[in-house]
Tab-separated table of C-alpha atoms in Angstrom:
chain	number	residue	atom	x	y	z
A	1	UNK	CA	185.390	163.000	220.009
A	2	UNK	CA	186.668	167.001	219.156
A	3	UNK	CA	186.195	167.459	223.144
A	4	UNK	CA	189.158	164.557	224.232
A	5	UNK	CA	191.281	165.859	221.695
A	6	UNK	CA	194.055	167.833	223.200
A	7	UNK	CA	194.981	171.328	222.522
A	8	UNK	CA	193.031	173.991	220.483
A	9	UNK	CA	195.493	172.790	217.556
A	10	UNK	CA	194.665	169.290	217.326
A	11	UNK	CA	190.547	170.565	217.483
A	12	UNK	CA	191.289	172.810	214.778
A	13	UNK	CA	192.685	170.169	213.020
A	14	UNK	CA	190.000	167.772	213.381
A	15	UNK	CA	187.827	170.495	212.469
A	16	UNK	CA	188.768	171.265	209.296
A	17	UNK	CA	189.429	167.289	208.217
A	18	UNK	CA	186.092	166.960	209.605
A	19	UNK	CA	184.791	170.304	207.251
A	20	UNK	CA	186.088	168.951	203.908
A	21	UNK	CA	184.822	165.397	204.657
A	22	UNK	CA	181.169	167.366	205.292
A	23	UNK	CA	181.809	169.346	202.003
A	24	UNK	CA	182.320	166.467	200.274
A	25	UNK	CA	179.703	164.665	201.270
A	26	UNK	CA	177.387	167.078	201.018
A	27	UNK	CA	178.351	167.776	197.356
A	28	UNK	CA	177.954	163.682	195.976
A	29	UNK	CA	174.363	164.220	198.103
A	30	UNK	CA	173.548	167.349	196.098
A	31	UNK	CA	174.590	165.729	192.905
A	32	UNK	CA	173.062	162.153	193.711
A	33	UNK	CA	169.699	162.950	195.124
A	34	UNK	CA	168.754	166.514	193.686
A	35	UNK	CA	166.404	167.131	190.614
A	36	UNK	CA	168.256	167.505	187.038
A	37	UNK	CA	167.721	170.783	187.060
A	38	UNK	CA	170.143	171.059	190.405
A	39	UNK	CA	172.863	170.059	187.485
A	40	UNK	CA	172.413	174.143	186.221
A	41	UNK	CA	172.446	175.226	189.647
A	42	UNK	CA	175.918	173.215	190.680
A	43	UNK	CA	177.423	174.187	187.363
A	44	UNK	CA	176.399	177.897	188.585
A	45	UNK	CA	178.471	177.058	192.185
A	46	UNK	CA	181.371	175.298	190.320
A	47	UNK	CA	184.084	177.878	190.128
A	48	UNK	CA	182.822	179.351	193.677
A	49	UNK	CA	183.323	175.808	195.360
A	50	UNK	CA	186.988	175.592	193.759
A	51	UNK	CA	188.207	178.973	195.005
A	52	UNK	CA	186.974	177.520	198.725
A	53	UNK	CA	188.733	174.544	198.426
A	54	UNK	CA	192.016	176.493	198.246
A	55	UNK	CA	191.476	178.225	201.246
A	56	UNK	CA	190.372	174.854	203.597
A	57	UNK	CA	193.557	172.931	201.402
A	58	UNK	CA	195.643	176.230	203.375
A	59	UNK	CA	193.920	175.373	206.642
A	60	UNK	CA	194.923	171.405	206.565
A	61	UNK	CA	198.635	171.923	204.735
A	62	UNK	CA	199.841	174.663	206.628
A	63	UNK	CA	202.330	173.947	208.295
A	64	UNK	CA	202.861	171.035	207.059
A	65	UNK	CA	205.697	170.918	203.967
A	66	UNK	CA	205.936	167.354	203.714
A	67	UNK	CA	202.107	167.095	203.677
A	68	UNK	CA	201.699	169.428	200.707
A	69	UNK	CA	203.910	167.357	198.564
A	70	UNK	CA	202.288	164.313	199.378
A	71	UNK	CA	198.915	166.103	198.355
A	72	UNK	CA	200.898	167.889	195.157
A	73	UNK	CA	201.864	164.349	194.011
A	74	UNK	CA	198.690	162.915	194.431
A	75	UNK	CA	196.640	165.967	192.750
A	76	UNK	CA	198.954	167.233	190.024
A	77	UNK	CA	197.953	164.729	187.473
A	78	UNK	CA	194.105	165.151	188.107
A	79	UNK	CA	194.505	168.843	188.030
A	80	UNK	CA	196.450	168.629	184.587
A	81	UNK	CA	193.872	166.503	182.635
A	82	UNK	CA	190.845	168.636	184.213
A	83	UNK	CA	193.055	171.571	183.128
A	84	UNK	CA	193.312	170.072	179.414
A	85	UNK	CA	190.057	169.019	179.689
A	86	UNK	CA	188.514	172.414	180.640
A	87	UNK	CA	190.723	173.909	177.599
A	88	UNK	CA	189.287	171.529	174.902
A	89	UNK	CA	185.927	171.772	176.034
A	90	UNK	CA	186.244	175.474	175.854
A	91	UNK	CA	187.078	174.803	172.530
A	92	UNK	CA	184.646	173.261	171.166
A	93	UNK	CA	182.062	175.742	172.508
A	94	UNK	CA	183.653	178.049	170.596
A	95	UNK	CA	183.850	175.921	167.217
A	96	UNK	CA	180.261	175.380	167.824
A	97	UNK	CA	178.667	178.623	169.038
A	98	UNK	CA	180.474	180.620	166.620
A	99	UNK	CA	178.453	183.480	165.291
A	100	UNK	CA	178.730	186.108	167.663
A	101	UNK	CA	175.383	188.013	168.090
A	102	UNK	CA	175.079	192.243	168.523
A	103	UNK	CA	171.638	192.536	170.113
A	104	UNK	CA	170.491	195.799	171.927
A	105	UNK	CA	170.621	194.600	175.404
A	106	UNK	CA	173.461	192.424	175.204
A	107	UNK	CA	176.176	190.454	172.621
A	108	UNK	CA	176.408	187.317	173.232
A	109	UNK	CA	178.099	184.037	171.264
A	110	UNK	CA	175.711	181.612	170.180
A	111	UNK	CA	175.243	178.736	167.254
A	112	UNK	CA	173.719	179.633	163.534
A	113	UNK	CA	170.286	178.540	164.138
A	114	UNK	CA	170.196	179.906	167.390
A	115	UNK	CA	171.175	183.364	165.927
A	116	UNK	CA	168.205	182.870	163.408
A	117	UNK	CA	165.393	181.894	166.254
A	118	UNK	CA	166.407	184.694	168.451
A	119	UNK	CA	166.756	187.161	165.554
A	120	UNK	CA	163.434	186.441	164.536
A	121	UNK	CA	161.571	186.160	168.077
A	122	UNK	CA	163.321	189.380	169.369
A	123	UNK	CA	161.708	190.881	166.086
A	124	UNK	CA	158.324	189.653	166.308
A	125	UNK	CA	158.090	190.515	169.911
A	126	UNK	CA	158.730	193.965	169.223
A	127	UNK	CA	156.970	194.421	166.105
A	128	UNK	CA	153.993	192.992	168.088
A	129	UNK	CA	153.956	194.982	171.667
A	130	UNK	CA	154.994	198.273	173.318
A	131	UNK	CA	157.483	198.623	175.339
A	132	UNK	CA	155.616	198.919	178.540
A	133	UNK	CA	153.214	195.519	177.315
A	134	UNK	CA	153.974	192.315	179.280
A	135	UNK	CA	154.425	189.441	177.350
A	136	UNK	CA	154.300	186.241	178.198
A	137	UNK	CA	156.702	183.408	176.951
A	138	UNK	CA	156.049	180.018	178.237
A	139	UNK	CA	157.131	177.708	179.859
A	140	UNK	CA	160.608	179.416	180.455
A	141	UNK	CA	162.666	181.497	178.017
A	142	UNK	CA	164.326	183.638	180.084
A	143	UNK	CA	166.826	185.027	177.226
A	144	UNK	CA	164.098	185.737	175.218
A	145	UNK	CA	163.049	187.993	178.172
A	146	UNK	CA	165.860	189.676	178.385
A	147	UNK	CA	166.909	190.116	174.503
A	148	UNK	CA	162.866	191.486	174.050
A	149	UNK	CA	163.633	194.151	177.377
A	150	UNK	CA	160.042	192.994	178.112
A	151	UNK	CA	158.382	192.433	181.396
A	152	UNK	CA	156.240	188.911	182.084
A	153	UNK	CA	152.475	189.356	182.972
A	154	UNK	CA	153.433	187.885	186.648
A	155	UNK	CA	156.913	187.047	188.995
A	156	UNK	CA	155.963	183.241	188.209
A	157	UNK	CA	155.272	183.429	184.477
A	158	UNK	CA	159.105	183.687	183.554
A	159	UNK	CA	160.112	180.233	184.750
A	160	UNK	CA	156.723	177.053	185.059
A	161	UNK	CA	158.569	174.429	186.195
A	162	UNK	CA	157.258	171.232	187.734
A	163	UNK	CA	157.602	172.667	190.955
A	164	UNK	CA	155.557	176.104	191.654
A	165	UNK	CA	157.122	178.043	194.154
A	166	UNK	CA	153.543	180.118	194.849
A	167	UNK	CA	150.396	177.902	195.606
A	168	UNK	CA	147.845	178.377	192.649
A	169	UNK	CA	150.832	179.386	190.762
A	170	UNK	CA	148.255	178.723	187.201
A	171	UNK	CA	145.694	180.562	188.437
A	172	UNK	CA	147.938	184.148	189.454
A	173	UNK	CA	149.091	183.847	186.530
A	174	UNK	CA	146.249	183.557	184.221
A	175	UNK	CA	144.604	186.659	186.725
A	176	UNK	CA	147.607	188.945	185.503
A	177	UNK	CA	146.874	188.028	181.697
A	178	UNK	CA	143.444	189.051	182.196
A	179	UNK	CA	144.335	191.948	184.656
A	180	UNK	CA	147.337	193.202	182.245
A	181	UNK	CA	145.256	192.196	178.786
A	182	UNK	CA	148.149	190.363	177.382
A	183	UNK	CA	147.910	189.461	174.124
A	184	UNK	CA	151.582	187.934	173.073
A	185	UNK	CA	152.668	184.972	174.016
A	186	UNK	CA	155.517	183.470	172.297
A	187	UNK	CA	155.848	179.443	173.852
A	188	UNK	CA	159.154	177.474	173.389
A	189	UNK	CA	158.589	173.477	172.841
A	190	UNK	CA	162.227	172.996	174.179
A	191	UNK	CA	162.075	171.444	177.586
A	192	UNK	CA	164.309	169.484	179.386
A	193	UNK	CA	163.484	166.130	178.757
A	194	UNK	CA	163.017	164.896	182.598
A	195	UNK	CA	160.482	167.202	183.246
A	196	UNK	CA	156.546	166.241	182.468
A	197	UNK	CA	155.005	168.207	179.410
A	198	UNK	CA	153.188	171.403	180.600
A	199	UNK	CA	149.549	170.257	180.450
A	200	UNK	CA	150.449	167.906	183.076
A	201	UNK	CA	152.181	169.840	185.446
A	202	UNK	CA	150.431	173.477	184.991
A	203	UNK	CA	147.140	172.300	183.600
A	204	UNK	CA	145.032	175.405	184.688
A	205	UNK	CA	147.590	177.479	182.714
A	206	UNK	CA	147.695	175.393	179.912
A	207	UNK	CA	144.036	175.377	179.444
A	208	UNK	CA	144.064	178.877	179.260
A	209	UNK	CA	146.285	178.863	177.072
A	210	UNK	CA	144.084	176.401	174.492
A	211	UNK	CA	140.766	178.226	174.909
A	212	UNK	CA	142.238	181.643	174.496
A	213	UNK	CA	145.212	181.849	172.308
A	214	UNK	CA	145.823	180.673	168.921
A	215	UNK	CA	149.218	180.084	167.143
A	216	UNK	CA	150.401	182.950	164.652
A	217	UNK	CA	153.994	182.044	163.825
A	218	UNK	CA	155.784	179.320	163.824
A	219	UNK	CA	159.324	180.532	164.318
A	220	UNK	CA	161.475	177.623	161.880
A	221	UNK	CA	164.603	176.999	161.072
A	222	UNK	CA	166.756	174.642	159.271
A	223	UNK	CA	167.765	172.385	161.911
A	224	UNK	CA	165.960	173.816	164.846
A	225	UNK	CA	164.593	170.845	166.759
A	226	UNK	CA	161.481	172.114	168.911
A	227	UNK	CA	160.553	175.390	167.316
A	228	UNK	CA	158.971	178.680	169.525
A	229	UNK	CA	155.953	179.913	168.105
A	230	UNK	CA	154.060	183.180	169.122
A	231	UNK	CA	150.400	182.883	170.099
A	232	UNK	CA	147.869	185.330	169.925
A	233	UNK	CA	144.429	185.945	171.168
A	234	UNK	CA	141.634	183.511	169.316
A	235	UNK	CA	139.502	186.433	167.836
A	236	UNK	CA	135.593	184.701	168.206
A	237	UNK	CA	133.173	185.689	164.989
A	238	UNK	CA	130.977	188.184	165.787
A	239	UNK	CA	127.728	186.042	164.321
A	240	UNK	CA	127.994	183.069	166.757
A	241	UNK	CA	126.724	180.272	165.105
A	242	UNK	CA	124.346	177.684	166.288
A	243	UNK	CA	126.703	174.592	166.753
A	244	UNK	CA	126.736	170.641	167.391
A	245	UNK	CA	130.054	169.248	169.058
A	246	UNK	CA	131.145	166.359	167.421
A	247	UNK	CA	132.407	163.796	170.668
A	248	UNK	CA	133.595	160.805	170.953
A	249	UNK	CA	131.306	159.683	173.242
A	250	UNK	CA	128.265	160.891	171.322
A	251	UNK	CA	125.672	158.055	170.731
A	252	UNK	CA	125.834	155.522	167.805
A	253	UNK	CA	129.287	156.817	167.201
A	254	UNK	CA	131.841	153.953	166.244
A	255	UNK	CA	135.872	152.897	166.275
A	256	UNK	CA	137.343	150.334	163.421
A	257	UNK	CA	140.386	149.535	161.817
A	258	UNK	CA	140.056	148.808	158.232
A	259	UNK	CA	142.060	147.079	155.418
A	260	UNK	CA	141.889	146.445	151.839
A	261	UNK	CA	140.725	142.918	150.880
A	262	UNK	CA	139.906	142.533	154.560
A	263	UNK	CA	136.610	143.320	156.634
A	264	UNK	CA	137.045	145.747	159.646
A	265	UNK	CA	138.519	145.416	162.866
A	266	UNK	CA	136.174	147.108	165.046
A	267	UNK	CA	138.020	148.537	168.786
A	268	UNK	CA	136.618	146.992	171.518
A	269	UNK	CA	135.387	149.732	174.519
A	270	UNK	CA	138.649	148.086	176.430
A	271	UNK	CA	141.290	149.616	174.847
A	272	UNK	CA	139.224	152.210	172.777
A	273	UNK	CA	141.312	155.131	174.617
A	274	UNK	CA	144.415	153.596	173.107
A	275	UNK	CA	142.944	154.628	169.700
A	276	UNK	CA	141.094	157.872	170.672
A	277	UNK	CA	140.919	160.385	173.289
A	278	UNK	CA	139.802	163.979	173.514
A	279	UNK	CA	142.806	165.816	174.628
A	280	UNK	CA	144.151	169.337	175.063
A	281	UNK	CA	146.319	170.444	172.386
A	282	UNK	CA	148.826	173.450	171.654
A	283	UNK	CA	146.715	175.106	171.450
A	284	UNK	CA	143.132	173.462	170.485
A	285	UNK	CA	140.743	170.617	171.949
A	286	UNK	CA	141.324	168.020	169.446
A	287	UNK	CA	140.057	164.163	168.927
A	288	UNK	CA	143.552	162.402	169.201
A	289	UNK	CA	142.977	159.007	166.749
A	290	UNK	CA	145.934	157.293	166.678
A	291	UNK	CA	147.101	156.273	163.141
A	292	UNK	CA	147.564	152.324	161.821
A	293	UNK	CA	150.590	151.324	159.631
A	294	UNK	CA	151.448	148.876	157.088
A	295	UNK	CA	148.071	149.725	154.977
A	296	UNK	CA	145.618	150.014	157.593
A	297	UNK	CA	143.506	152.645	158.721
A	298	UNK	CA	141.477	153.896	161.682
A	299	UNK	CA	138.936	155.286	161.470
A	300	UNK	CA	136.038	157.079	163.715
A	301	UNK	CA	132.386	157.654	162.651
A	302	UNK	CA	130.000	159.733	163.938
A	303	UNK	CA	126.432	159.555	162.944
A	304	UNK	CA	124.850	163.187	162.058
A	305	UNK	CA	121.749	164.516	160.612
A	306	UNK	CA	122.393	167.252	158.196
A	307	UNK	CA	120.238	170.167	158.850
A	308	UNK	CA	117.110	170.988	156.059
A	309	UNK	CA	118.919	174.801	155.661
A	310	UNK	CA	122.036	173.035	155.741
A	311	UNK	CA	125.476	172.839	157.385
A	312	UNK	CA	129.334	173.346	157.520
A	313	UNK	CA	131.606	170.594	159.284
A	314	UNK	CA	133.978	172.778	160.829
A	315	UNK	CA	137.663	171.059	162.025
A	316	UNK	CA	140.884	171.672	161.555
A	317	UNK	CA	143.932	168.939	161.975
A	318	UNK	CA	147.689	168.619	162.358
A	319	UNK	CA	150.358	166.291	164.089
A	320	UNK	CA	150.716	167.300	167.638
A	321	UNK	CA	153.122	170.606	167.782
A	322	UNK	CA	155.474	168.918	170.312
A	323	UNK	CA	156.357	166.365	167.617
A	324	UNK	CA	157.079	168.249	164.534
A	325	UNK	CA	160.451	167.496	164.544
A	326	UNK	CA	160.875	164.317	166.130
A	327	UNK	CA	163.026	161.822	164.569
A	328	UNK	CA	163.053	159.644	162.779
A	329	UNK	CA	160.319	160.453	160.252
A	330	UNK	CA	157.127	158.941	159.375
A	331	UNK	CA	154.700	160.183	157.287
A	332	UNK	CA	150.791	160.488	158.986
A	333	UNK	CA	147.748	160.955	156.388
A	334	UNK	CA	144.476	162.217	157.457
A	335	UNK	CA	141.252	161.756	155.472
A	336	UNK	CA	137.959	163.113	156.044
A	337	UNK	CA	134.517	161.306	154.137
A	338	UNK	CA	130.793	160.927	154.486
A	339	UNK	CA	129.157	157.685	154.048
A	340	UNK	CA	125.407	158.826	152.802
A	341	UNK	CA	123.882	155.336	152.975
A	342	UNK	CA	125.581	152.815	150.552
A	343	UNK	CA	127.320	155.210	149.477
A	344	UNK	CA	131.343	156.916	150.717
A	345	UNK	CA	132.508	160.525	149.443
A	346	UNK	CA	135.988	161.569	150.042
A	347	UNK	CA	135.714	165.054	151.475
A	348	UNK	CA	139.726	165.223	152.140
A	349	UNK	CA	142.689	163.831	151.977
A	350	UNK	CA	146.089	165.639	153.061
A	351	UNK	CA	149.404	163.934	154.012
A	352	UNK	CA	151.755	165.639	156.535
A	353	UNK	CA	155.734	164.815	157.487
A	354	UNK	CA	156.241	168.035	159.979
A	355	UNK	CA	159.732	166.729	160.747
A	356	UNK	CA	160.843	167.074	157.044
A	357	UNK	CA	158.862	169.804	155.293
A	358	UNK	CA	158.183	173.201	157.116
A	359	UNK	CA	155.287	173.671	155.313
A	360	UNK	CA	153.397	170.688	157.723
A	361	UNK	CA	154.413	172.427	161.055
A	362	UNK	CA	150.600	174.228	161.228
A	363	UNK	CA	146.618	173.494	161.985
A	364	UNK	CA	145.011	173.137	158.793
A	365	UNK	CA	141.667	174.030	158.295
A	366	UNK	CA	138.859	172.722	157.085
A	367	UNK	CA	135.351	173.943	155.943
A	368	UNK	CA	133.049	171.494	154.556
A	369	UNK	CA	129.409	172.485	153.199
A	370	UNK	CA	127.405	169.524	153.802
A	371	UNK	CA	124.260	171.548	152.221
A	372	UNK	CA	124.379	169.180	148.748
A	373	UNK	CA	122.900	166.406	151.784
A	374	UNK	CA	121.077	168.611	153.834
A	375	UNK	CA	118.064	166.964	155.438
A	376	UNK	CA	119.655	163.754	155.484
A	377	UNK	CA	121.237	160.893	158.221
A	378	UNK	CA	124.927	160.596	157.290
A	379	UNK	CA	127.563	159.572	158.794
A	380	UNK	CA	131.128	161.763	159.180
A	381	UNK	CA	134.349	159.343	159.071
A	382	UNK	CA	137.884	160.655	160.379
A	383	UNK	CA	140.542	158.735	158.857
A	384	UNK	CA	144.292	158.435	159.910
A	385	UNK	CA	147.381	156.016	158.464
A	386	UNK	CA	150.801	156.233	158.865
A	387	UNK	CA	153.811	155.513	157.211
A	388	UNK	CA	155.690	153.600	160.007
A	389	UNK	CA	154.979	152.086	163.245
A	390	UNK	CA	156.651	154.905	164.713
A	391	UNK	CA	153.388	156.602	163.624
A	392	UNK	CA	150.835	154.942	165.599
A	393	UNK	CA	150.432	157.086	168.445
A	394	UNK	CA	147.712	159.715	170.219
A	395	UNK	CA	150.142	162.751	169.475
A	396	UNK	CA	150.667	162.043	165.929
A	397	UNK	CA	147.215	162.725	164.395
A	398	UNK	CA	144.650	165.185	166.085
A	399	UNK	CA	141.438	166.397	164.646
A	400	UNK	CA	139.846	169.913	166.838
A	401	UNK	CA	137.066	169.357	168.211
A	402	UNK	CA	134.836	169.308	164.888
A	403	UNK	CA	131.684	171.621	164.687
A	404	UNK	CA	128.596	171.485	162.539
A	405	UNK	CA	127.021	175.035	161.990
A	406	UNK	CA	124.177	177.036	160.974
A	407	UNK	CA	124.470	180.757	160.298
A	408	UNK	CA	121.738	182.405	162.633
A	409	UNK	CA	119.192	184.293	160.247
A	410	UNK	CA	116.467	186.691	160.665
A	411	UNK	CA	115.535	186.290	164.792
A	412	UNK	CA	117.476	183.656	165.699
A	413	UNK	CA	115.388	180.723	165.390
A	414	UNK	CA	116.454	177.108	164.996
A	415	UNK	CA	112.818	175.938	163.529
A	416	UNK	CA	113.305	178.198	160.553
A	417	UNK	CA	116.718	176.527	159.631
A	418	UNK	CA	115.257	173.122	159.007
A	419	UNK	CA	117.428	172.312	161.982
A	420	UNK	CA	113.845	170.037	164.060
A	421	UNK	CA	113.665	168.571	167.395
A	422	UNK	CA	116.874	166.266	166.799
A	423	UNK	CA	118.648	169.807	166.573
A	424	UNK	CA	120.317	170.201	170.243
A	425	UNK	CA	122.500	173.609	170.303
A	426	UNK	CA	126.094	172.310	171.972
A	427	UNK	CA	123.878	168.665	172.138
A	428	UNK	CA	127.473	166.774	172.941
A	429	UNK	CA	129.658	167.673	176.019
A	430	UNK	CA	132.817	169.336	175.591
């Protein structure tokens, strides 16, 4: 059609009708279609795209003096509210990042428990590397970065998104940890909320992560919802133990629900996932076993036979890190028992509200000494209630991987411990 019009004028005109049209068009595209994350991005372009439309508003009005007071007319009224609009909200990011913040590298105006967190992780991170050191801080911090003036172990490691910009973006980067020894990482739970979690979209990365690195800090504050914590290299004991995994596949092992005044509910194999999984936890392998409400309990046994020499049941438990401070609260209560025969002996019992008390955002550990029973069949029960529906979940009660040991003595071997034929170093699959 630009070719019958008549006259370089009239083209030009068409041209730059047809230019804003295209503009905006291509804007409700970038906002309709494009990931969330896009929103940053055009909030980034939003002052850039406003200067341009003066200059193509000059292209269509000049000229024109009745046109531009048509268009006046029309705009002045949006342009006042987004101008009042604009001021408020101005406003109230100043009411509510008020403490203004004097770091080395920059000062910058943030809220009170933001000042707190990034006081304290700025601190630890240089109490805790050199200045030359890459550390890592997953799965994007970028401030944190910058505040720190320290360098990431790889050109991908400052930002994991969903969507890795280098193929075998996991795998480069757990090659520079190794290649650059890093042994800080400081992980922030705070994601946006449209993205998967991490172990589903960097999986090699975050099973690095769990099999190498432990949690050292937990960085709280009052009201901070998802709290960073720093990580730190899982130092292995020097005496390696002989060890049996418990799993929950392992043979004769078993899956109720059980209530006072009422016989158990065992799980079918159907839904027996619903109730228990092994999963990959920040930043253990746990036995997830989701919790019952309103006076019930689940419960998992494992049969074991307790070594002649004896034994430790090594664990360790907690609510999943990525839920400490969800709301509302519930309450989730882990036990821990043998059955020896007719007989049941509480081992432990520990309740745990992460979302209320700061004290319950950690991995507790546990180290039983089964030697009073050693030589005997027994059976090891994992316990978990909760205090609300809300409760009853995979990510609200996990249990690592438990362990039964046997200090190595003398040369090293098993037949001396008591530990037999039924004695299987690592017998159960990881």
């Amino acid at each position: 059609r630009l070719h019958d019009i008549e006259g370089s004028d009239g083209r030009q005109k068409s041209l730059s009708e047809f230019l804003i049209f295209a503009m905006a068009g291509g804007l409700i595209l970038l906002v309709w279609l494009n990931k969330p994350q896009d929103y940053v991005h055009l909030a980034v372009l939003y002052w850039p795209l406003v200067a341009l439309s003066v200059f193509h508003a000059h292209d269509v009005l000049s000229g024109h003096r009745r046109r531009k007071w048509i268009a006046l007319a029309i705009f002045i009224i949006p342009m006042l509210t987004f101008a009042g609009y604009s001021g408020r909200l101005l406003q109230k990011f100043h009411e509510q990042y008020d403490i203004f913040l004097e770091m080395e590298r920059a000062r910058i105006y943030v809220s009170s428990e933001e000042a707190v967190m990034l006081d304290q992780v700025v601190k630890y991170i240089h109490e805790n590397s050199e200045a030359d050191e890459a550390v890592a801080i997953l799965p994007y911090f970028p401030m944190a970065h910058f505040l720190a003036n320290r360098l990431g172990p790889h050109r991908s490691a400052y930002i994991v998104w969903p969507f890795p910009e280098i193929p075998n973006r996991d795998e480069a980067i757990v090659e520079s940890m190794e290649a650059l020894e890093t042994d800080l990482v400081i992980y922030n739970f705070t994601q946006f909320y449209s993205f998967d979690p991490v172990w589903e979209h960097a999986p090699v990365l975050f099973e690095y992560l769990v099999d190498n690195f432990t949690i050292h800090r937990v960085f709280n504050t009052e009201n901070w919802v998802r709290p960073p914590v720093a990580l730190g290299r899982e130092v292995l004991e020097v005496d390696s133990p002989v060890a049996q995994i418990l799993s929950v596949n392992q043979e004769g092992a078993s899956l109720w629900v059980e209530q006072k005044s009422a016989p158990p509910r065992f799980v079918s194999p159907d839904v027996r996932e619903v109730y228990l999984k092994e999963m990959l936890w920040p930043f253990r392998r746990v036995i997830a076993l989701r919790p019952s409400s309103g006076g019930r309990e689940s419960v998992f046994s494992v049969p074991l036979h307790v070594p002649k020499g004896g034994a430790h049941l090594k664990t360790a438990f907690a609510v999943h890190p990525q839920w400490w401070s969800e709301l509302s609260s519930t309450w989730v209560e882990f036990g821990l028992r043998l059955r020896v025969g007719d007989e049941v002996i509480p081992l432990h019992r520990q309740r745990l509200e992460p979302s209320r008390f700061f004290q319950d955002r950690a991995w507790f550990e546990l180290d039983i000494d089964l030697g009073e029973w050693a030589g005997q069949d027994v059976r090891v029960e994992f316990l978990n209630s909760a205090g609300s529906p809300r409760g009853e979940s995979l990510w609200m009660a996990g249990w690592e991987q438990p362990e039964v040991t046997v200090s190595l003595q003398g040369d090293g071997d098993s037949a001396n411990l008591g530990l037999g034929e039924d004695w299987t170093e690592g017998s159960s699959e990881n």
